[in-house]
XYZ file of C-alpha atoms in Angstrom:
559
model
C 14.570 2.803 29.414
C 11.811 0.422 28.283
C 10.882 -1.258 25.057
C 8.619 1.640 24.077
C 11.485 4.084 24.561
C 13.596 1.884 22.321
C 10.906 2.048 19.660
C 10.793 5.810 19.744
C 14.563 6.132 19.585
C 14.765 3.793 16.613
C 11.936 5.530 14.804
C 8.406 4.178 14.763
C 7.828 5.125 11.158
C 10.822 3.139 10.027
C 9.564 -0.025 11.675
C 5.964 0.352 10.596
C 7.210 0.027 7.040
C 8.102 -3.605 7.608
C 4.554 -4.313 6.494
C 4.582 -1.929 3.523
C 2.519 -3.814 0.918
C 4.816 -3.656 -2.070
C 2.734 -5.963 -4.267
C -0.569 -4.243 -3.528
C -0.002 -1.773 -6.256
C -0.218 -2.717 -9.907
C 0.923 -4.982 -12.706
C 4.597 -5.633 -12.025
C 7.004 -3.278 -13.811
C 8.042 -5.883 -16.363
C 4.365 -6.601 -17.094
C 3.662 -2.922 -17.791
C 6.724 -2.957 -20.036
C 5.332 -5.876 -22.042
C 1.893 -4.313 -22.401
C 3.337 -1.001 -23.557
C 5.747 -2.431 -26.078
C 3.138 -4.797 -27.527
C 0.259 -2.338 -27.567
C 1.967 0.664 -29.132
C 2.569 1.243 -32.810
C 6.301 0.614 -32.813
C 6.695 2.648 -36.022
C 6.691 5.890 -34.065
C 6.079 4.946 -30.463
C 9.279 3.111 -29.689
C 11.001 6.129 -28.116
C 9.404 8.774 -25.902
C 11.333 12.050 -25.479
C 11.432 13.340 -21.898
C 14.032 16.090 -22.313
C 16.318 17.322 -25.105
C 18.640 14.447 -25.924
C 17.009 12.061 -23.450
C 14.329 9.486 -24.231
C 12.960 6.143 -23.042
C 10.933 3.421 -24.730
C 7.152 3.505 -24.755
C 6.947 0.415 -22.573
C 9.468 1.818 -20.089
C 7.389 4.977 -19.839
C 4.221 3.030 -19.043
C 6.074 0.996 -16.407
C 7.543 4.046 -14.634
C 4.393 6.190 -14.719
C 2.424 6.487 -11.505
C 4.391 3.821 -9.638
C 7.775 5.556 -9.534
C 6.830 9.110 -10.522
C 3.639 10.742 -9.301
C 2.955 12.885 -12.359
C 4.248 13.466 -15.854
C 5.450 16.950 -14.918
C 7.494 15.472 -12.055
C 9.109 12.905 -14.346
C 9.861 15.474 -17.046
C 11.256 17.894 -14.464
C 13.729 15.303 -13.202
C 14.642 14.371 -16.779
C 15.635 17.990 -17.419
C 18.462 17.760 -14.850
C 21.512 15.798 -16.060
C 24.139 14.557 -13.650
C 24.000 12.322 -10.605
C 22.258 12.360 -7.253
C 18.736 12.952 -5.999
C 16.564 15.000 -8.321
C 18.642 14.237 -11.411
C 18.271 12.034 -14.461
C 20.191 9.349 -12.588
C 17.004 8.585 -10.643
C 15.201 7.754 -13.881
C 18.052 5.579 -15.086
C 18.099 3.677 -11.800
C 14.341 3.045 -12.017
C 14.528 2.127 -15.699
C 17.436 -0.312 -15.429
C 17.069 -1.821 -11.945
C 13.333 -1.629 -11.286
C 11.736 -1.910 -14.729
C 14.223 -4.240 -16.418
C 15.106 -5.992 -13.164
C 18.893 -5.785 -13.500
C 19.674 -5.755 -9.777
C 23.367 -6.290 -10.450
C 23.553 -2.660 -11.622
C 22.114 -1.146 -8.433
C 25.518 -0.391 -6.904
C 26.491 1.629 -9.979
C 24.024 4.373 -9.012
C 24.632 6.943 -6.294
C 23.176 6.285 -2.867
C 21.252 9.571 -2.885
C 19.576 8.831 -6.232
C 18.584 5.327 -5.131
C 17.292 6.576 -1.788
C 15.209 9.341 -3.388
C 13.691 7.037 -6.019
C 12.892 4.272 -3.536
C 11.389 6.690 -1.021
C 9.096 8.168 -3.662
C 8.032 4.668 -4.730
C 6.955 3.719 -1.208
C 5.199 7.023 -0.633
C 3.256 6.584 -3.878
C 2.460 2.965 -3.000
C 0.702 4.022 0.186
C -1.404 6.729 -1.467
C -2.241 5.076 -4.759
C -6.022 5.145 -5.085
C -5.532 6.338 -8.680
C -4.400 2.824 -9.659
C -7.689 1.186 -8.619
C -10.924 1.031 -10.606
C -13.339 1.537 -7.703
C -11.288 2.731 -4.698
C -14.302 4.148 -2.865
C -16.565 1.123 -3.204
C -18.281 -0.600 -0.325
C -17.817 -4.206 0.692
C -19.611 -6.300 -1.912
C -19.941 -3.348 -4.295
C -18.096 -5.264 -6.988
C -19.697 -3.687 -10.023
C -19.633 -0.095 -8.839
C -23.378 0.200 -8.206
C -24.832 0.083 -11.714
C -24.657 2.743 -14.401
C -24.099 5.804 -12.222
C -20.835 4.523 -10.852
C -19.713 3.323 -14.283
C -20.000 6.915 -15.442
C -17.932 7.948 -12.417
C -15.403 5.236 -13.184
C -14.767 6.694 -16.617
C -14.863 10.293 -15.368
C -16.855 12.057 -18.042
C -14.725 15.036 -18.986
C -16.495 18.395 -19.150
C -13.773 20.440 -20.834
C -11.916 20.383 -24.134
C -8.508 21.718 -23.096
C -7.036 19.333 -20.515
C -3.818 21.351 -20.391
C -5.577 23.814 -18.119
C -5.901 21.169 -15.394
C -2.627 19.313 -15.861
C -2.182 18.769 -12.108
C -5.578 17.147 -11.572
C -5.794 14.987 -8.462
C -6.647 11.625 -9.996
C -9.362 9.736 -8.092
C -9.253 6.352 -9.884
C -7.659 4.420 -12.740
C -10.240 5.348 -15.376
C -9.876 9.019 -14.504
C -6.083 8.815 -14.657
C -6.241 7.355 -18.128
C -8.708 9.911 -19.434
C -6.783 12.835 -17.976
C -3.523 11.972 -19.711
C -5.117 10.613 -22.884
C -7.031 13.856 -23.389
C -3.818 15.813 -22.929
C -2.090 13.560 -25.457
C -4.892 13.929 -28.033
C -4.753 17.701 -27.742
C -0.956 17.762 -28.098
C -1.086 15.387 -31.072
C -3.690 17.543 -32.809
C -1.661 20.736 -32.256
C 1.538 19.025 -33.435
C -0.144 17.900 -36.632
C -1.717 21.328 -37.141
C 1.699 22.996 -36.807
C 3.431 20.490 -39.077
C 5.423 18.840 -36.291
C 5.920 15.174 -35.439
C 3.778 13.247 -32.971
C 6.638 12.531 -30.553
C 5.714 15.249 -28.065
C 2.315 13.660 -27.456
C 3.744 10.242 -26.660
C 4.743 11.116 -23.085
C 1.224 11.921 -21.793
C -0.225 9.039 -23.820
C 2.189 6.508 -22.318
C 1.740 7.948 -18.822
C -2.023 7.560 -19.142
C -1.673 4.053 -20.548
C -0.272 2.979 -17.175
C -3.657 3.672 -15.574
C -5.431 2.074 -18.524
C -3.538 -1.186 -18.059
C -4.084 -1.041 -14.285
C -7.820 -1.145 -15.011
C -7.365 -4.668 -16.443
C -5.512 -6.043 -13.405
C -7.686 -8.438 -11.396
C -6.386 -7.110 -8.091
C -7.467 -3.568 -8.974
C -11.076 -4.238 -9.911
C -12.698 -5.013 -6.543
C -10.173 -3.592 -4.082
C -11.867 -0.548 -2.546
C -8.492 0.936 -1.629
C -9.656 4.258 -0.160
C -12.792 2.982 1.552
C -10.866 0.156 3.201
C -8.290 2.581 4.582
C -10.965 5.013 5.748
C -12.825 2.195 7.503
C -9.969 0.265 9.110
C -7.263 2.773 9.986
C -9.439 4.609 12.562
C -10.654 1.272 13.980
C -7.084 0.040 14.555
C -5.086 3.244 15.138
C -2.406 1.460 17.192
C -1.511 -1.033 14.471
C 1.735 0.608 13.388
C 2.833 1.146 16.977
C 1.998 -2.462 17.847
C 3.934 -3.721 14.855
C 6.920 -1.653 15.895
C 6.849 -3.075 19.401
C 6.278 -6.661 18.315
C 9.242 -6.613 15.930
C 11.490 -4.934 18.490
C 10.558 -7.444 21.161
C 10.886 -10.537 18.948
C 14.223 -9.476 17.516
C 15.671 -8.468 20.868
C 14.554 -11.755 22.412
C 16.307 -13.743 19.686
C 19.551 -11.814 19.927
C 19.492 -11.558 23.702
C 19.028 -15.300 24.096
C 21.849 -16.054 21.667
C 24.550 -13.792 23.136
C 26.101 -13.329 26.541
C 25.533 -9.578 26.596
C 21.745 -9.791 26.964
C 18.885 -7.773 25.605
C 20.127 -4.300 26.479
C 23.075 -4.620 24.118
C 20.905 -6.542 21.657
C 18.740 -3.456 21.313
C 21.371 -0.731 21.472
C 24.544 -2.507 20.416
C 27.995 -2.418 21.904
C 29.688 0.990 21.733
C 31.304 0.275 18.383
C 28.273 -1.193 16.576
C 24.590 -0.300 16.234
C 22.052 -2.667 17.740
C 19.861 -4.911 15.618
C 16.783 -2.726 15.990
C 18.614 0.370 14.795
C 20.170 -1.565 11.900
C 16.777 -2.703 10.654
C 15.271 0.753 11.139
C 18.009 2.406 9.104
C 17.409 0.017 6.205
C 13.666 0.701 6.166
C 13.512 4.381 7.070
C 12.752 5.410 3.499
C 9.586 3.331 3.238
C 6.293 4.915 4.174
C 4.173 4.370 7.267
C 1.401 1.803 7.227
C -2.053 1.282 8.684
C -4.131 -1.843 9.123
C -6.212 -0.684 6.155
C -3.150 -1.162 3.966
C -2.850 -4.755 5.144
C -6.535 -5.385 4.385
C -6.435 -3.824 0.923
C -3.143 -5.578 0.189
C -4.618 -8.932 1.159
C -7.702 -8.465 -1.020
C -5.544 -7.239 -3.883
C -3.214 -10.235 -3.678
C -6.094 -12.708 -3.454
C -7.889 -11.313 -6.513
C -4.602 -11.066 -8.411
C -3.904 -14.768 -7.936
C -7.407 -16.224 -8.384
C -8.573 -13.672 -10.962
C -11.810 -11.702 -11.218
C -14.578 -12.495 -13.698
C -15.479 -9.459 -15.811
C -17.142 -8.487 -19.082
C -14.788 -6.871 -21.592
C -15.965 -5.903 -25.058
C -18.801 -8.407 -24.925
C -16.562 -11.212 -23.663
C -16.710 -12.698 -20.172
C -13.138 -13.443 -19.105
C -11.123 -14.085 -15.962
C -8.822 -11.104 -15.438
C -5.684 -12.054 -13.548
C -3.653 -9.575 -11.534
C -0.153 -8.405 -10.756
C 2.487 -11.057 -11.265
C 0.081 -13.229 -13.284
C -0.087 -11.439 -16.655
C -0.836 -13.650 -19.643
C -3.658 -15.231 -21.637
C -6.886 -13.266 -21.994
C -5.762 -10.600 -19.524
C -2.702 -9.728 -21.572
C -4.642 -9.902 -24.840
C -7.376 -7.424 -23.884
C -4.969 -5.058 -22.133
C -2.758 -4.946 -25.232
C -5.826 -4.330 -27.395
C -6.797 -1.391 -25.185
C -3.316 0.164 -25.345
C -3.281 -0.253 -29.121
C -6.802 1.194 -29.453
C -5.776 4.205 -27.397
C -2.583 4.734 -29.350
C -4.497 4.647 -32.628
C -6.641 7.514 -31.276
C -3.450 9.520 -30.973
C -2.452 8.878 -34.576
C -5.919 9.859 -35.716
C -5.768 13.147 -33.780
C -2.399 13.962 -35.320
C -3.702 13.281 -38.840
C -6.777 15.481 -38.262
C -4.504 18.302 -37.153
C -2.211 17.783 -40.116
C -5.075 18.264 -42.575
C -6.277 21.298 -40.536
C -9.527 19.642 -39.513
C -11.582 21.029 -36.605
C -10.637 20.049 -33.052
C -14.181 18.776 -32.522
C -13.393 15.942 -34.940
C -10.744 14.686 -32.508
C -13.190 14.371 -29.627
C -16.630 13.666 -31.076
C -17.498 11.095 -28.431
C -16.427 13.310 -25.551
C -18.306 16.369 -26.761
C -21.395 14.176 -27.104
C -21.015 12.983 -23.501
C -19.858 9.500 -24.466
C -16.790 7.489 -23.537
C -13.553 7.450 -25.517
C -12.562 4.529 -27.710
C -10.394 2.517 -25.316
C -12.738 3.338 -22.436
C -15.362 1.150 -24.072
C -13.099 -1.788 -23.207
C -12.877 -1.039 -19.481
C -13.949 -4.167 -17.563
C -17.339 -4.450 -15.886
C -16.999 -6.800 -12.918
C -19.514 -9.628 -12.637
C -21.497 -9.048 -9.402
C -21.246 -11.453 -6.481
C -24.791 -12.784 -6.933
C -23.693 -14.329 -10.251
C -20.506 -15.896 -8.896
C -19.740 -19.171 -7.095
C -18.725 -18.814 -3.454
C -15.007 -19.304 -4.139
C -15.014 -16.329 -6.528
C -17.009 -13.838 -4.474
C -15.437 -10.685 -3.108
C -14.132 -10.472 0.455
C -16.644 -8.975 2.888
C -14.178 -6.691 4.633
C -16.612 -4.349 6.408
C -16.929 -6.318 9.673
C -16.993 -5.298 13.330
C -13.391 -5.924 14.350
C -9.988 -6.774 12.949
C -9.988 -10.078 14.826
C -13.343 -10.934 13.217
C -11.846 -10.258 9.796
C -8.885 -12.512 10.567
C -11.369 -15.322 11.256
C -12.897 -15.129 7.769
C -11.701 -18.130 5.666
C -11.607 -16.162 2.399
C -9.603 -13.361 3.973
C -7.267 -15.926 5.522
C -6.676 -17.380 2.061
C -5.653 -13.964 0.780
C -3.566 -13.231 3.848
C -1.490 -16.337 3.239
C -0.639 -15.000 -0.233
C 0.052 -11.555 1.188
C 2.237 -13.071 3.903
C 4.439 -14.914 1.407
C 4.816 -11.785 -0.710
C 5.719 -9.736 2.358
C 8.150 -12.368 3.595
C 9.953 -12.259 0.248
C 10.321 -8.502 0.608
C 11.534 -8.776 4.186
C 14.066 -11.429 3.176
C 15.685 -8.870 0.885
C 15.955 -6.480 3.829
C 17.523 -9.214 5.953
C 20.279 -9.686 3.387
C 21.461 -6.103 3.973
C 21.863 -6.409 7.755
C 25.061 -7.018 9.684
C 26.152 -10.682 9.757
C 25.506 -11.110 13.500
C 21.945 -9.796 13.156
C 20.969 -11.472 9.887
C 20.381 -15.037 11.195
C 18.051 -13.753 13.928
C 15.974 -11.506 11.687
C 14.723 -14.379 9.552
C 13.227 -16.553 12.337
C 12.053 -13.524 14.337
C 10.351 -11.533 11.578
C 10.436 -13.142 8.119
C 9.288 -16.676 8.864
C 6.225 -15.737 10.950
C 4.816 -13.834 7.977
C 5.745 -16.598 5.547
C 4.417 -19.574 7.493
C 1.516 -18.256 9.564
C 0.540 -14.651 8.797
C -2.880 -15.059 10.429
C -1.419 -15.917 13.829
C 1.301 -13.304 13.384
C -1.195 -10.528 12.745
C -3.266 -11.641 15.728
C -0.155 -11.246 17.860
C 0.448 -7.775 16.456
C -3.151 -6.695 17.020
C -3.042 -7.975 20.616
C 0.479 -6.745 21.355
C 1.379 -4.867 24.513
C 4.875 -4.515 25.994
C 5.559 -7.703 27.919
C 9.099 -7.730 29.236
C 8.885 -10.608 31.660
C 9.403 -8.484 34.750
C 11.378 -5.592 33.380
C 13.668 -4.716 30.504
C 16.525 -2.207 30.418
C 15.669 -1.067 33.949
C 12.017 -0.541 33.077
C 9.315 -2.455 34.983
C 6.183 -4.017 33.530
C 3.918 -1.351 35.005
C 6.099 1.420 33.554
C 5.929 -0.151 30.092
C 2.176 -0.590 30.389
C 1.785 3.046 31.409
C 3.903 4.116 28.432
C 1.627 2.162 26.125
C -1.502 3.606 27.732
C -0.184 7.145 27.310
C 0.559 6.472 23.645
C -2.933 5.077 23.076
C -4.520 7.913 25.018
C -2.663 10.449 22.899
C -4.149 8.848 19.790
C -7.652 8.690 21.333
C -7.271 4.946 20.846
C -7.957 3.502 24.315
C -11.478 2.571 23.261
C -10.149 0.575 20.281
C -7.942 -1.853 22.233
C -8.717 -5.565 22.198
C -9.911 -7.467 25.267
C -6.552 -9.225 25.533
C -4.719 -5.906 25.439
C -6.928 -4.532 28.218
C -6.369 -7.583 30.392
C -2.594 -7.578 29.881
C -2.224 -3.833 30.419
C -4.344 -3.779 33.575
C -2.507 -6.755 35.057
C 0.843 -5.093 34.397
C -0.314 -1.702 35.666
C -1.464 -3.257 38.925
C 1.707 -5.327 39.337
C 3.626 -4.398 42.484
C 3.247 -0.928 43.975
C 0.486 0.954 42.137
C 0.598 4.737 41.824
C -2.442 6.944 41.401
C -1.524 7.511 37.761
C -1.446 3.766 37.145
C -4.788 3.269 38.906
C -6.371 5.973 36.749
C -4.937 4.393 33.611
C -6.237 0.950 34.591
C -9.724 2.323 35.275
C -9.790 4.157 31.935
C -8.686 1.020 30.075
C -11.400 -0.985 31.833
C -14.209 1.478 31.098
C -13.233 2.918 27.695
C -15.196 0.221 25.862
C -18.191 -0.927 27.905
C -18.751 -3.974 25.696
C -15.379 -5.341 26.870
C -15.643 -4.501 30.571
C -17.250 -7.710 31.861
C -14.830 -9.926 29.922
C -11.909 -8.000 31.383
C -13.313 -8.207 34.927
C -13.774 -11.975 34.618
C -10.183 -12.457 33.473
C -8.461 -10.035 35.854
C -10.732 -10.830 38.797
C -13.344 -8.660 40.515
C -11.672 -8.913 43.911
C -8.289 -7.826 42.620
C -9.778 -4.868 40.762
C -11.802 -3.827 43.800
C -8.731 -4.092 45.997
C -6.652 -1.907 43.670
C -9.247 0.540 42.322
C -11.575 0.853 45.306
C -15.085 2.262 45.453
C -15.183 3.819 42.002
C -14.792 0.318 40.604
C -17.220 -1.450 42.938
C -19.831 1.295 42.590
C -19.751 1.034 38.820
C -19.420 -2.741 38.656
C -21.183 -4.268 41.699
C -20.122 -7.821 42.429
C -22.672 -10.284 41.156
C -23.962 -12.868 43.618
């Protein structure tokens, strides 16, 4: 059984999640809490009812929306179920207390099933969260959304009056998410006033929408083309998750195997009475979602713009909007103003309904094809041609992943991303068995913390290298396993030159079967732009000796 078999047994998806970009998402939960509590009219917005006898604060609602619960109907449905366990109100309480308020000491007071369900949903939402970004489908350098047409798209001009009819709208971007829920809230507020009821029922959709509104003021969400980056990079590097799995397995097994008498076999699988290190790590991470290289790229750009800020025009003011983890100053001020502006719209709608005014008075701007009140404050990013070099957007649309890793601006962001990821991984390490814990930090955590650029290069270039065989599996067997995996993903043409050289050398090591010869020839020829580099490094004579006439006929030896 080889290293690739070990990966499959442990679960590839579980290990891919080691690079899940937790901080790529939004203002941190406590920052959303601050914005919500400051921006709302505390006179009647302090508590938001989610179910009979159950309510949360306005700020808590903003913090939980979108990040921990995918839709308002999902959150309200869970709130309707008292008790403990997955799918009950306990999930909300766990998120509210531990995640939003940061009281980690209370985590053990919640059931394992509730915690697992809430955390799994968080990671799934984090990896499909285009709705939290202002311009998720932008192109590299398209910082302002391509003039007026895209600004109209950004704000999603609504064509209907009754948003309740499309309550499960698939939200394409932050501006659209805000408008969707704000329109629902305005309608509910108007009806409540018209029927002589309080405004409380409209607070839930208003607060849920305010999450997307505040996201639109986060520096890391303004220029990160989340969807376009994934669409561009994931097909170009389809083996990234598999490579990451193998690299982690190999590094961790090497550390443990070198430190203990029982060698790498037991390091992987464990002695009969205890799981191996790989399985321990996999079990801790199994509830996090899978990851592509596009997630690493978007996470890096997000983290860079969050820390350095993005220059934008807001309400006639040119300000530096900071991102997640950096709330304060002008960013906090304008975001609070927007939340307050939006909440005042809700009060106005309720008062119009109370005096039996026409519904058209609630939405005069919308019916005239204009933007809503708070939407007028949405930031317009200053284009690159007006910015100094150290503030320009990352040009992510390049030929190869290794080219991107050579870009100094991207490297700057990757160092921030690496530290953030290392901090997350360190928390995972603390949950492992004592004999595994000291090896996990130097094998996995520190490489991302100290040199993420080199670490990612290793992952991108990874192939199973067992030093002559591991667990009874020879180098050529491992190389053939990897080739079959890549072939199944139609990914042989996407491999790097180093991967091709290493795989071919291992395939041709020792006795070579016909299957191995065919694999080596396919690896050599799958990307013609790499072929000559591979031939130079492996050697024409060796390839001709192993692969015969089909090689020499296609690649005649130069004089």
